[in-house]
PDB file of C-alpha atoms in Angstrom:
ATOM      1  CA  UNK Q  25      36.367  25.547  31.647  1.00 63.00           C
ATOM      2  CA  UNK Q  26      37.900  24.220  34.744  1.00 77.00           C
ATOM      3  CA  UNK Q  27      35.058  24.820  36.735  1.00 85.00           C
ATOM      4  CA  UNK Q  28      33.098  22.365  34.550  1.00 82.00           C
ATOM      5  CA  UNK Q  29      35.752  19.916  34.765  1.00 87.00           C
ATOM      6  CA  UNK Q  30      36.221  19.849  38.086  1.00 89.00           C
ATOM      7  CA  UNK Q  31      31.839  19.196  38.187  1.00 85.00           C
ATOM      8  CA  UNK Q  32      32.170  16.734  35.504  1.00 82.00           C
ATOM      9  CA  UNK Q  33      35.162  14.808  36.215  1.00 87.00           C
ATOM     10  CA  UNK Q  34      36.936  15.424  39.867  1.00 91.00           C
ATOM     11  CA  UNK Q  35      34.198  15.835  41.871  1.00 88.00           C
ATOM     12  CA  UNK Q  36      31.870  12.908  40.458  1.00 83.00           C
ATOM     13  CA  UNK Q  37      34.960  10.344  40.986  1.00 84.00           C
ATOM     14  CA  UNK Q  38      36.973  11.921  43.926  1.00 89.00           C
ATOM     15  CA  UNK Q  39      34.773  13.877  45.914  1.00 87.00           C
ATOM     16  CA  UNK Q  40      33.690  11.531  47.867  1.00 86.00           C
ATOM     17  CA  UNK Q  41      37.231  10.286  49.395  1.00 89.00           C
ATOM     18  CA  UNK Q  42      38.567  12.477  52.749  1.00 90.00           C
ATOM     19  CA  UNK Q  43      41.646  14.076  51.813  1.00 91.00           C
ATOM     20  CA  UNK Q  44      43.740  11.802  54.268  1.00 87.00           C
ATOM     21  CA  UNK Q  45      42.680   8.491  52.968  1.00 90.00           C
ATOM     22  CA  UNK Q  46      43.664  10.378  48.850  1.00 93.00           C
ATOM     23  CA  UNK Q  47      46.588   8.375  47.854  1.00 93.00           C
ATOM     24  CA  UNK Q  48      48.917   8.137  44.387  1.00 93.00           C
ATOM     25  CA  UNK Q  49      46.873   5.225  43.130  1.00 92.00           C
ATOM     26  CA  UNK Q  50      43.774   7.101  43.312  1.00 92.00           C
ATOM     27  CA  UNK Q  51      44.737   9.568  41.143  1.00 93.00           C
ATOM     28  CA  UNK Q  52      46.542   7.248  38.687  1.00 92.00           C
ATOM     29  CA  UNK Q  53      43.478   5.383  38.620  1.00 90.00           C
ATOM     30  CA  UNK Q  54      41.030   8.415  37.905  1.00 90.00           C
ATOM     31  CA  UNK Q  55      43.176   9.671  35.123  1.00 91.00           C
ATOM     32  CA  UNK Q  56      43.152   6.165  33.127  1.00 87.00           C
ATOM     33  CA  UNK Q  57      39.575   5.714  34.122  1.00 84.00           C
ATOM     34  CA  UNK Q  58      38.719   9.326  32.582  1.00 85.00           C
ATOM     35  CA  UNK Q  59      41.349   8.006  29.860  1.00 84.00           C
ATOM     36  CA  UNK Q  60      38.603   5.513  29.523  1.00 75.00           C
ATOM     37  CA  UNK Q  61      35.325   7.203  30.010  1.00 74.00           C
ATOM     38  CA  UNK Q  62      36.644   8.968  26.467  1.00 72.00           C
ATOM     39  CA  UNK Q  63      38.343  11.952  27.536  1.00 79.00           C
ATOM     40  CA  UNK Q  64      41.709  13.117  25.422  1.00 81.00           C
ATOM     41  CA  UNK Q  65      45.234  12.707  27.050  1.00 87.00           C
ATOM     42  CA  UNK Q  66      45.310  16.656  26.732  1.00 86.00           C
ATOM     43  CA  UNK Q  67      42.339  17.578  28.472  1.00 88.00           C
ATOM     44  CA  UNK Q  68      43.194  14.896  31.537  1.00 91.00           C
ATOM     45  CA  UNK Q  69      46.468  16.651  31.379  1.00 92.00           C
ATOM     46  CA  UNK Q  70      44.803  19.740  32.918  1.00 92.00           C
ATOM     47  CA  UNK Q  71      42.691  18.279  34.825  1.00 92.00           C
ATOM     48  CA  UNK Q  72      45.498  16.970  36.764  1.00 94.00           C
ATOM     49  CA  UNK Q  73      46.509  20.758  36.673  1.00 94.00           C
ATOM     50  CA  UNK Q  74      43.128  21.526  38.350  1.00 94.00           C
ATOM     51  CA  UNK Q  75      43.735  18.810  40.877  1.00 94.00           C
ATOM     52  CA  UNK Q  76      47.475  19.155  41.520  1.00 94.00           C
ATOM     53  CA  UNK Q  77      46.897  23.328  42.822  1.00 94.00           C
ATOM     54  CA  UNK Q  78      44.207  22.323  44.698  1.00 94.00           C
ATOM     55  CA  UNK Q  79      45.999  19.584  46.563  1.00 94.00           C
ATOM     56  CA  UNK Q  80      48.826  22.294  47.056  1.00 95.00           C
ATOM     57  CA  UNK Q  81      46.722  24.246  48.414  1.00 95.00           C
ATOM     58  CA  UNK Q  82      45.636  21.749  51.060  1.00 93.00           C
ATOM     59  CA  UNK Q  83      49.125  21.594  51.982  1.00 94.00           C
ATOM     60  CA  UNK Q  84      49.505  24.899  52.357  1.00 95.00           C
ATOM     61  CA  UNK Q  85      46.408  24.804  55.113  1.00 95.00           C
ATOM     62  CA  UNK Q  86      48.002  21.784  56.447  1.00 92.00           C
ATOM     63  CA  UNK Q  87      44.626  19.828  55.759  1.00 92.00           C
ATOM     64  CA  UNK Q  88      46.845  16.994  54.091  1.00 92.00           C
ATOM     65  CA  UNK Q  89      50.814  16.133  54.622  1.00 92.00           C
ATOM     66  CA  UNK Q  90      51.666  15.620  50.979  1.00 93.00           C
ATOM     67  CA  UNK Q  91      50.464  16.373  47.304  1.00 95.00           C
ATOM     68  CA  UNK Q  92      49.884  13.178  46.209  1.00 93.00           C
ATOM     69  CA  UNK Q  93      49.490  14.287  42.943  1.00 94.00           C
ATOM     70  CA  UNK Q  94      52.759  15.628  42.326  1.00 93.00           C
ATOM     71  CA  UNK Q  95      54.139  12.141  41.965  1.00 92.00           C
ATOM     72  CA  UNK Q  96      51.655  10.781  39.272  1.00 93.00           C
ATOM     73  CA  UNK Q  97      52.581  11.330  35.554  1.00 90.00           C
ATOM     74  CA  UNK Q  98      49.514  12.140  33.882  1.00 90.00           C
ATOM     75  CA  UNK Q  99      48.870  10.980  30.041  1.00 88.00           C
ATOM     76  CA  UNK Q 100      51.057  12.815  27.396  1.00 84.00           C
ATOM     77  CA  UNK Q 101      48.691  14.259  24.544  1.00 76.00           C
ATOM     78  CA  UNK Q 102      49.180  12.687  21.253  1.00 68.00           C
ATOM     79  CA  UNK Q 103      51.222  14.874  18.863  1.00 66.00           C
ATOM     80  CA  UNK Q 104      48.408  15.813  16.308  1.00 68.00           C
ATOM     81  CA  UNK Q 105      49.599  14.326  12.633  1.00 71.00           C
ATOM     82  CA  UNK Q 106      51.060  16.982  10.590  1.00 79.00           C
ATOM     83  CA  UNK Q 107      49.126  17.161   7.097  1.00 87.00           C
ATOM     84  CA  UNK Q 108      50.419  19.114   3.962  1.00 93.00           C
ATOM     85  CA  UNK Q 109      48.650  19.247   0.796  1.00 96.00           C
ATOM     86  CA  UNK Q 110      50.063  18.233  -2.763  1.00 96.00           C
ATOM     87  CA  UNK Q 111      50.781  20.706  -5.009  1.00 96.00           C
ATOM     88  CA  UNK Q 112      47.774  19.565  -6.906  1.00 97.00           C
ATOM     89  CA  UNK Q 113      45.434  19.747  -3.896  1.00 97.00           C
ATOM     90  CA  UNK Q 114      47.322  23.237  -3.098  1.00 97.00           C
ATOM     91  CA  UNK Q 115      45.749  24.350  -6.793  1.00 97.00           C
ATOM     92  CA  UNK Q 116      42.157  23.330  -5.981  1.00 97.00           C
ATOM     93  CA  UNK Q 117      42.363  24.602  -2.845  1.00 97.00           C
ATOM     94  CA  UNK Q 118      43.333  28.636  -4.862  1.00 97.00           C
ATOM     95  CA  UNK Q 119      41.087  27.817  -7.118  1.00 97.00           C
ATOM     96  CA  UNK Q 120      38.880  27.614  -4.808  1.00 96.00           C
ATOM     97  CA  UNK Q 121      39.889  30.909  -3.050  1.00 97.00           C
ATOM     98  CA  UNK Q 122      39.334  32.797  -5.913  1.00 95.00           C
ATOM     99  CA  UNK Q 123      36.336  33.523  -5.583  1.00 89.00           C
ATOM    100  CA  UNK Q 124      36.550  34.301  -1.724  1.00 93.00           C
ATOM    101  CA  UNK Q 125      36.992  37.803  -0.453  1.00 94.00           C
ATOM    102  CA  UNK Q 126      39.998  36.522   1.611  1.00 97.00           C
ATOM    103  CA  UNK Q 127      41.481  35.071  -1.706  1.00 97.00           C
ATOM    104  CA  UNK Q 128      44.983  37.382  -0.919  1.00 98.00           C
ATOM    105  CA  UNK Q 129      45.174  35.628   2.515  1.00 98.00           C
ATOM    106  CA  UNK Q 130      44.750  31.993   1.436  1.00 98.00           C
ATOM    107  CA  UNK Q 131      47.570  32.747  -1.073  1.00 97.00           C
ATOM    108  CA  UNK Q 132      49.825  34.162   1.116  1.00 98.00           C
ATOM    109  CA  UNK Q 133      49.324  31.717   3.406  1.00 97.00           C
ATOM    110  CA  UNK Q 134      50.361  29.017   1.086  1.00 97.00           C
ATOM    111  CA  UNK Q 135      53.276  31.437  -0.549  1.00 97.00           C
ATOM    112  CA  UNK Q 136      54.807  32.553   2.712  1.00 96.00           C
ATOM    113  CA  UNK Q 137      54.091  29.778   5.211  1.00 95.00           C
ATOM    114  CA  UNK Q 138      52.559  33.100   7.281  1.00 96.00           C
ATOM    115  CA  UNK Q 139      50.907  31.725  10.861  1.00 93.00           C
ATOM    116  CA  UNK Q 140      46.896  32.478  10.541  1.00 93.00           C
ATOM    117  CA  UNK Q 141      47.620  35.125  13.685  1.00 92.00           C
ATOM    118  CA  UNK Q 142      50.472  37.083  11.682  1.00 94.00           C
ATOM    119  CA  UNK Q 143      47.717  37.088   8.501  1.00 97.00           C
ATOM    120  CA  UNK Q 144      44.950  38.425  10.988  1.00 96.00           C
ATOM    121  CA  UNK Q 145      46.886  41.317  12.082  1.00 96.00           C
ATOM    122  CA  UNK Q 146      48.678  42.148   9.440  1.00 97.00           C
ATOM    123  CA  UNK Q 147      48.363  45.932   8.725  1.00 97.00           C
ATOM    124  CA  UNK Q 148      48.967  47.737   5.214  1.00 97.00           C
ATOM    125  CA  UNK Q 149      51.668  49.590   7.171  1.00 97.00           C
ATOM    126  CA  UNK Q 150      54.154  46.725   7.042  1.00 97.00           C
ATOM    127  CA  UNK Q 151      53.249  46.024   3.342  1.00 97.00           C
ATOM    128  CA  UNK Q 152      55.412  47.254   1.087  1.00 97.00           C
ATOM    129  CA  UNK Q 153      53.948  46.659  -2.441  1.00 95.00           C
ATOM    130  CA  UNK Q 154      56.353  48.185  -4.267  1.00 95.00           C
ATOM    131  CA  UNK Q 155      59.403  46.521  -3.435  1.00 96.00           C
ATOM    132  CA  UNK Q 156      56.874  42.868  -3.017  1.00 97.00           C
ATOM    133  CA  UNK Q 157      58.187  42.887   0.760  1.00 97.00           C
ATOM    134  CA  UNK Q 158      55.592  42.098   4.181  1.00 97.00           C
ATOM    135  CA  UNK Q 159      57.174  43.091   7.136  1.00 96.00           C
ATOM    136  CA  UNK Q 160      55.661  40.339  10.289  1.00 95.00           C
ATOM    137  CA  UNK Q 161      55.532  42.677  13.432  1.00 93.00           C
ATOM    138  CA  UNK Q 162      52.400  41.161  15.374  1.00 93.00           C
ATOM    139  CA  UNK Q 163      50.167  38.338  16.139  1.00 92.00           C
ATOM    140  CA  UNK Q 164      46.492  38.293  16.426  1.00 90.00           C
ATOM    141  CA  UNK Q 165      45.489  35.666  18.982  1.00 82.00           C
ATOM    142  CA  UNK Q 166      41.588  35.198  20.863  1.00 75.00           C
ATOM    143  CA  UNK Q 167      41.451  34.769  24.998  1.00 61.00           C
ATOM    144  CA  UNK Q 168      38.367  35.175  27.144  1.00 57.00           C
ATOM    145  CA  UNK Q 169      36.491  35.646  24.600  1.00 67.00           C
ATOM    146  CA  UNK Q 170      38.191  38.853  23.353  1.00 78.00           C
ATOM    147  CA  UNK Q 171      40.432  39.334  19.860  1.00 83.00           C
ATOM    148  CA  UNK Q 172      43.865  40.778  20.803  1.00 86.00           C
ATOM    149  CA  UNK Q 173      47.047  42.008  19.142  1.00 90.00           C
ATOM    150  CA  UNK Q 174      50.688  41.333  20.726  1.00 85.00           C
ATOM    151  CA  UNK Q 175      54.322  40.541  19.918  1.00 84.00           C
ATOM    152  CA  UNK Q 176      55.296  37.092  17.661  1.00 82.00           C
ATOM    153  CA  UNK Q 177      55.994  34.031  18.657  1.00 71.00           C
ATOM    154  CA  UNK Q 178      59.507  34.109  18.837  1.00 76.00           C
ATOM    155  CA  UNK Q 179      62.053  36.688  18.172  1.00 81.00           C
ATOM    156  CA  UNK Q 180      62.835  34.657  14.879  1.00 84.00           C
ATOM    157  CA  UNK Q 181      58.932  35.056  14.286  1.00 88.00           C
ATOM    158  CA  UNK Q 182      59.940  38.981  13.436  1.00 92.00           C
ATOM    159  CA  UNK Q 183      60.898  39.397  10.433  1.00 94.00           C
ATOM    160  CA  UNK Q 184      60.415  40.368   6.797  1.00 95.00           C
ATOM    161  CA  UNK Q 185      59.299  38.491   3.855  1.00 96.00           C
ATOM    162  CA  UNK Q 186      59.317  38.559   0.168  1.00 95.00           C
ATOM    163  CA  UNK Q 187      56.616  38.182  -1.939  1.00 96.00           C
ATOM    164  CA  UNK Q 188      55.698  36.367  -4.944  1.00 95.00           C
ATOM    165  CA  UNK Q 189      54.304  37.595  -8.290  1.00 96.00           C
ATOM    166  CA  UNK Q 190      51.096  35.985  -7.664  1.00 96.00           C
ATOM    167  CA  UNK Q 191      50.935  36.880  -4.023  1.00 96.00           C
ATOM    168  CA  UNK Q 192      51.641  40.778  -4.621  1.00 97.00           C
ATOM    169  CA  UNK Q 193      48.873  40.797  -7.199  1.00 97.00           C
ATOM    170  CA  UNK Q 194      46.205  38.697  -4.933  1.00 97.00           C
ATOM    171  CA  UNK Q 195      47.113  41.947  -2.403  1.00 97.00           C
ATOM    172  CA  UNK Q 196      46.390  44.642  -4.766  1.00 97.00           C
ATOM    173  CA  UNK Q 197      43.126  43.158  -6.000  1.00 97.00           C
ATOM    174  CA  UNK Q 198      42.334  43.023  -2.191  1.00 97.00           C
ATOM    175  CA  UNK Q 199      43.317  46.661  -1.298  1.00 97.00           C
ATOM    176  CA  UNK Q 200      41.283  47.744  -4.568  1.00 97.00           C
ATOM    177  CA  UNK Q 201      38.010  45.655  -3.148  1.00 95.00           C
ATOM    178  CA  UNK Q 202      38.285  47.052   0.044  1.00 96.00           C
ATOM    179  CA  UNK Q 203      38.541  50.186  -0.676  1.00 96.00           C
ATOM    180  CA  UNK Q 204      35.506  50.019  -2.672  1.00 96.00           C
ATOM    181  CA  UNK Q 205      34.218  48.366   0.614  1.00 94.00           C
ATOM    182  CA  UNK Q 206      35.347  51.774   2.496  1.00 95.00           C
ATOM    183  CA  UNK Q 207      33.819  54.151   0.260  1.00 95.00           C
ATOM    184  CA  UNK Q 208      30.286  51.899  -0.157  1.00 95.00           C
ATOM    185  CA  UNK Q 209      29.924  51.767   3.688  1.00 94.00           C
ATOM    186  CA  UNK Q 210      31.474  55.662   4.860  1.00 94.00           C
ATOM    187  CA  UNK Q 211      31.681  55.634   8.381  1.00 92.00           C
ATOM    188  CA  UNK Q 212      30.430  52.046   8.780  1.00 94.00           C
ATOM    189  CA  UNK Q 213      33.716  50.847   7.969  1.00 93.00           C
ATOM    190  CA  UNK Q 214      35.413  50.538  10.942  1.00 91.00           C
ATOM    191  CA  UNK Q 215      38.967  51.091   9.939  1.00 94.00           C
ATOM    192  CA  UNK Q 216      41.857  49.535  11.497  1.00 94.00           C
ATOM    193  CA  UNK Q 217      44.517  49.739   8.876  1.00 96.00           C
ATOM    194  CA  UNK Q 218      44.434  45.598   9.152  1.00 97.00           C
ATOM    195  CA  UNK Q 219      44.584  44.120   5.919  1.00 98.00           C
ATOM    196  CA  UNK Q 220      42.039  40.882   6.269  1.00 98.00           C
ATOM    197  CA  UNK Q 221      38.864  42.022   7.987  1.00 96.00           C
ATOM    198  CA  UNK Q 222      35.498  41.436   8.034  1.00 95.00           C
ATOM    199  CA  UNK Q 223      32.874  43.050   5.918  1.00 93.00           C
ATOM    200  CA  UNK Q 224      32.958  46.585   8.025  1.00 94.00           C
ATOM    201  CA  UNK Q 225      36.455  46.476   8.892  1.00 95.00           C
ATOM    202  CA  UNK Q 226      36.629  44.525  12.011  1.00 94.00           C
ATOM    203  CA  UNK Q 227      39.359  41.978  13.093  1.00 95.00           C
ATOM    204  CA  UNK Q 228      38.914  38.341  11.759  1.00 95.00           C
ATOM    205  CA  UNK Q 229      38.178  36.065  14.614  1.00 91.00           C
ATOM    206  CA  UNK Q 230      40.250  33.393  14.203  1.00 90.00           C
ATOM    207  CA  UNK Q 231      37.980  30.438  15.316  1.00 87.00           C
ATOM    208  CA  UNK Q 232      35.127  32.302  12.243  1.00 90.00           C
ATOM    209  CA  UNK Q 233      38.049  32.103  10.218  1.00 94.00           C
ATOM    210  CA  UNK Q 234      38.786  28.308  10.206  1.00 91.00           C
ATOM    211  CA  UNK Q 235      34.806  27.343  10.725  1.00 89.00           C
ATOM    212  CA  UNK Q 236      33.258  29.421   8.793  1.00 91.00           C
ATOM    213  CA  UNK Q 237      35.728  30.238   5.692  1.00 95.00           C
ATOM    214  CA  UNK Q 238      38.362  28.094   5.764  1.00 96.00           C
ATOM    215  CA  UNK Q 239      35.909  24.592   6.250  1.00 94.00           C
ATOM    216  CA  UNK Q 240      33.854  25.856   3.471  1.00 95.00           C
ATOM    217  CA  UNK Q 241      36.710  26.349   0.734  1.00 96.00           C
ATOM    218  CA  UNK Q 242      38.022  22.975   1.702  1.00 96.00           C
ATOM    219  CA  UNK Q 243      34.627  21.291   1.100  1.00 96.00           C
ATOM    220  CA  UNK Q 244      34.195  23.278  -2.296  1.00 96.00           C
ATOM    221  CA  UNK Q 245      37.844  22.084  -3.554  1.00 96.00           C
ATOM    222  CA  UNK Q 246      36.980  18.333  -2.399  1.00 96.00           C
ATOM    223  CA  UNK Q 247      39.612  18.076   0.380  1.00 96.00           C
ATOM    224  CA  UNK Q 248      39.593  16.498   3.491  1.00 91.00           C
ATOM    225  CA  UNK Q 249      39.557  18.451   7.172  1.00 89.00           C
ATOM    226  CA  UNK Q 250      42.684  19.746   7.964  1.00 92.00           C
ATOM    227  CA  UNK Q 251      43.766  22.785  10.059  1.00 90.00           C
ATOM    228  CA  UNK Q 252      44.301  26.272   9.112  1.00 94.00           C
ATOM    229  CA  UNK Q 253      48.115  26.130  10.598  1.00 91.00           C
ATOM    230  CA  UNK Q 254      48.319  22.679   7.765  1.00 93.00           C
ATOM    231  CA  UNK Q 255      49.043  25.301   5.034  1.00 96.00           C
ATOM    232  CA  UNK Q 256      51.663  26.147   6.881  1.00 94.00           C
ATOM    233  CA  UNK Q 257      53.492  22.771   6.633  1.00 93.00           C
ATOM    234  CA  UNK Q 258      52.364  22.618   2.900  1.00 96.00           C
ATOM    235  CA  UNK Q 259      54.177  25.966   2.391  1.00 96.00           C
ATOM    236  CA  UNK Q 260      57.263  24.207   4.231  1.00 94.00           C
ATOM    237  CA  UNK Q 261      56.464  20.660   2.379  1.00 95.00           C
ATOM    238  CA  UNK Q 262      56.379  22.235  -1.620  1.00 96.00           C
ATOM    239  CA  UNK Q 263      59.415  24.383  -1.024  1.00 95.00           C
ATOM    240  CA  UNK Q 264      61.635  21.440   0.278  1.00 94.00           C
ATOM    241  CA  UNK Q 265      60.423  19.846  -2.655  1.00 94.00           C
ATOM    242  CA  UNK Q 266      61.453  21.840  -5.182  1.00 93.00           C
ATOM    243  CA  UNK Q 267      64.860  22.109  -3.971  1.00 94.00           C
ATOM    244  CA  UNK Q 268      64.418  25.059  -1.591  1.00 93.00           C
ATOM    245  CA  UNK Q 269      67.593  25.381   0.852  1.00 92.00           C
ATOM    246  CA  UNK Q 270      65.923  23.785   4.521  1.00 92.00           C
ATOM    247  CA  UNK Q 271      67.782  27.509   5.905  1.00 93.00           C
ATOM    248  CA  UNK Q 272      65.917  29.313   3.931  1.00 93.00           C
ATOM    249  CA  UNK Q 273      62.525  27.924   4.884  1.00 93.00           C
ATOM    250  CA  UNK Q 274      63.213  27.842   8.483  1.00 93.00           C
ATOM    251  CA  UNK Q 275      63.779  31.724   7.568  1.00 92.00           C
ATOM    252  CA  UNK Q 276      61.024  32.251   5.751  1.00 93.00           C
ATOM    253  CA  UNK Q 277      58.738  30.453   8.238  1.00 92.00           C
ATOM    254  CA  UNK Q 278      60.466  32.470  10.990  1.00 90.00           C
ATOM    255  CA  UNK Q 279      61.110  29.042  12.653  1.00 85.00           C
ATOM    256  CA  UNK Q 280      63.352  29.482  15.967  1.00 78.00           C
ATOM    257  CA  UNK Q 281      65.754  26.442  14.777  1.00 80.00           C
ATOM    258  CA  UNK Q 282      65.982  25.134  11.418  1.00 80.00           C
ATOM    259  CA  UNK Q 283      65.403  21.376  13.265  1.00 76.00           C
ATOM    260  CA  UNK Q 284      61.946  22.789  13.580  1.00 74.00           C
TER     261      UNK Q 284
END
């Protein structure tokens, strides 16, 4: 990734300048121009990243005096618009589900306000279906290409949550279907103890999740895009709504401050 933005987008426009004639205004007028050219305030963000080391660097070999970058502000990224669904668009978005092997993880998602990593590695060790209780240990979360398992968010991310009737039920018809799964496939099934997986047992990758299964319900239900971590905020939206304590949604949500 940054190699192809420093090909695409610092070399084309810079490259050509010797580092000692590489002043402020250069770089203040690459970024709008690339602010121009179409590229988000997020992704010129890091390619003033890119640039900034490699001007320190410089330094360091004394091939220039100064960073130059260091005093340029580059573009703040927009805060993406926070969407929550109605409760009537939360229905046909179940309904939906229902039919979907990951029904049990599109309900708790909406029931518990659960982040799509803490879903994805979920294990039937920290369910506890008898007392209707999920106990959040983990995150699942994808880098270089490779699906990985390690600690919450935030301490408050820990932490355990009750259930609802219609959430406890959507996880036994799931533990009944794949254990039919388990004993149809034998050793096929690669078995991880996780709770959503894929067909043989696998971990969910996340980005399959949203494209792939998540997309698709939303187009059968007749809603507009939105992203996976949205039914977060809608769990956080209805609950508010109905007169739900803000305290105990920021607990529930495992939110670090209830300002959040």
């Amino acid at each position: 990734r940054d190699t192809n933005l420093v090909n695409n987008h610092i070399k084309p426009v810079l490259g050509g300048l010797k580092l000692k004639k590489l002043n402020s205004a250069h770089v203040q007028g690459f970024y709008r121009d690339r602010l121009d050219a179409g590229l988000s305030a997020s992704t010129v963000r890091k390619v003033h990243d890119i640039l900034r080391r490699g001007l320190a660097q410089a330094v360091d070999w004394h091939l220039t005096p100064r960073n130059v970058a260091d005093v340029v502000k580059p573009p703040k990224p927009l805060a993406k618009e926070m969407v929550a669904l109605s409760a009537d668009q939360t229905r046909r978005l179940l309904d939906a589900a229902a039919e979907d092997r990951l029904e049990a993880l599109y309900k708790l998602a909406v029931h518990t306000g659960m982040r799509q990593g803490e879903l994805l590695a979920l294990r039937w060790q920290d369910v506890d279906m008898e007392n209707a209780v999920v106990s959040v240990r983990r995150t699942l979360t994808r880098s270089g290409g490779k699906v990985t398992f390690g600690e919450p968010k935030t301490r408050k991310s820990r932490r355990s949550i009750r259930l609802t009737q219609q959430a406890t039920e959507a996880l036994r018809a799931h533990l009944e279907r794949q254990l039919r799964d388990m004993e149809i496939l034998g050793d096929r099934y690669q078995d991880q103890g996780l709770v959503f997986t894929t067909d043989t047992g696998a971990p969910i990758n996340p980005s399959n999740l949203r494209q792939r299964s998540f997309a698709s319900l939303l187009k059968q239900a007749g809603l507009p895009h939105m992203r996976f971590h949205d039914l977060r905020h809608t769990c956080a939206t209805l609950l508010l709504s109905r007169g739900f304590h803000p305290k105990f949604v920021q607990e529930l949500l495992g939110h670090a401050t209830i300002a959040i």
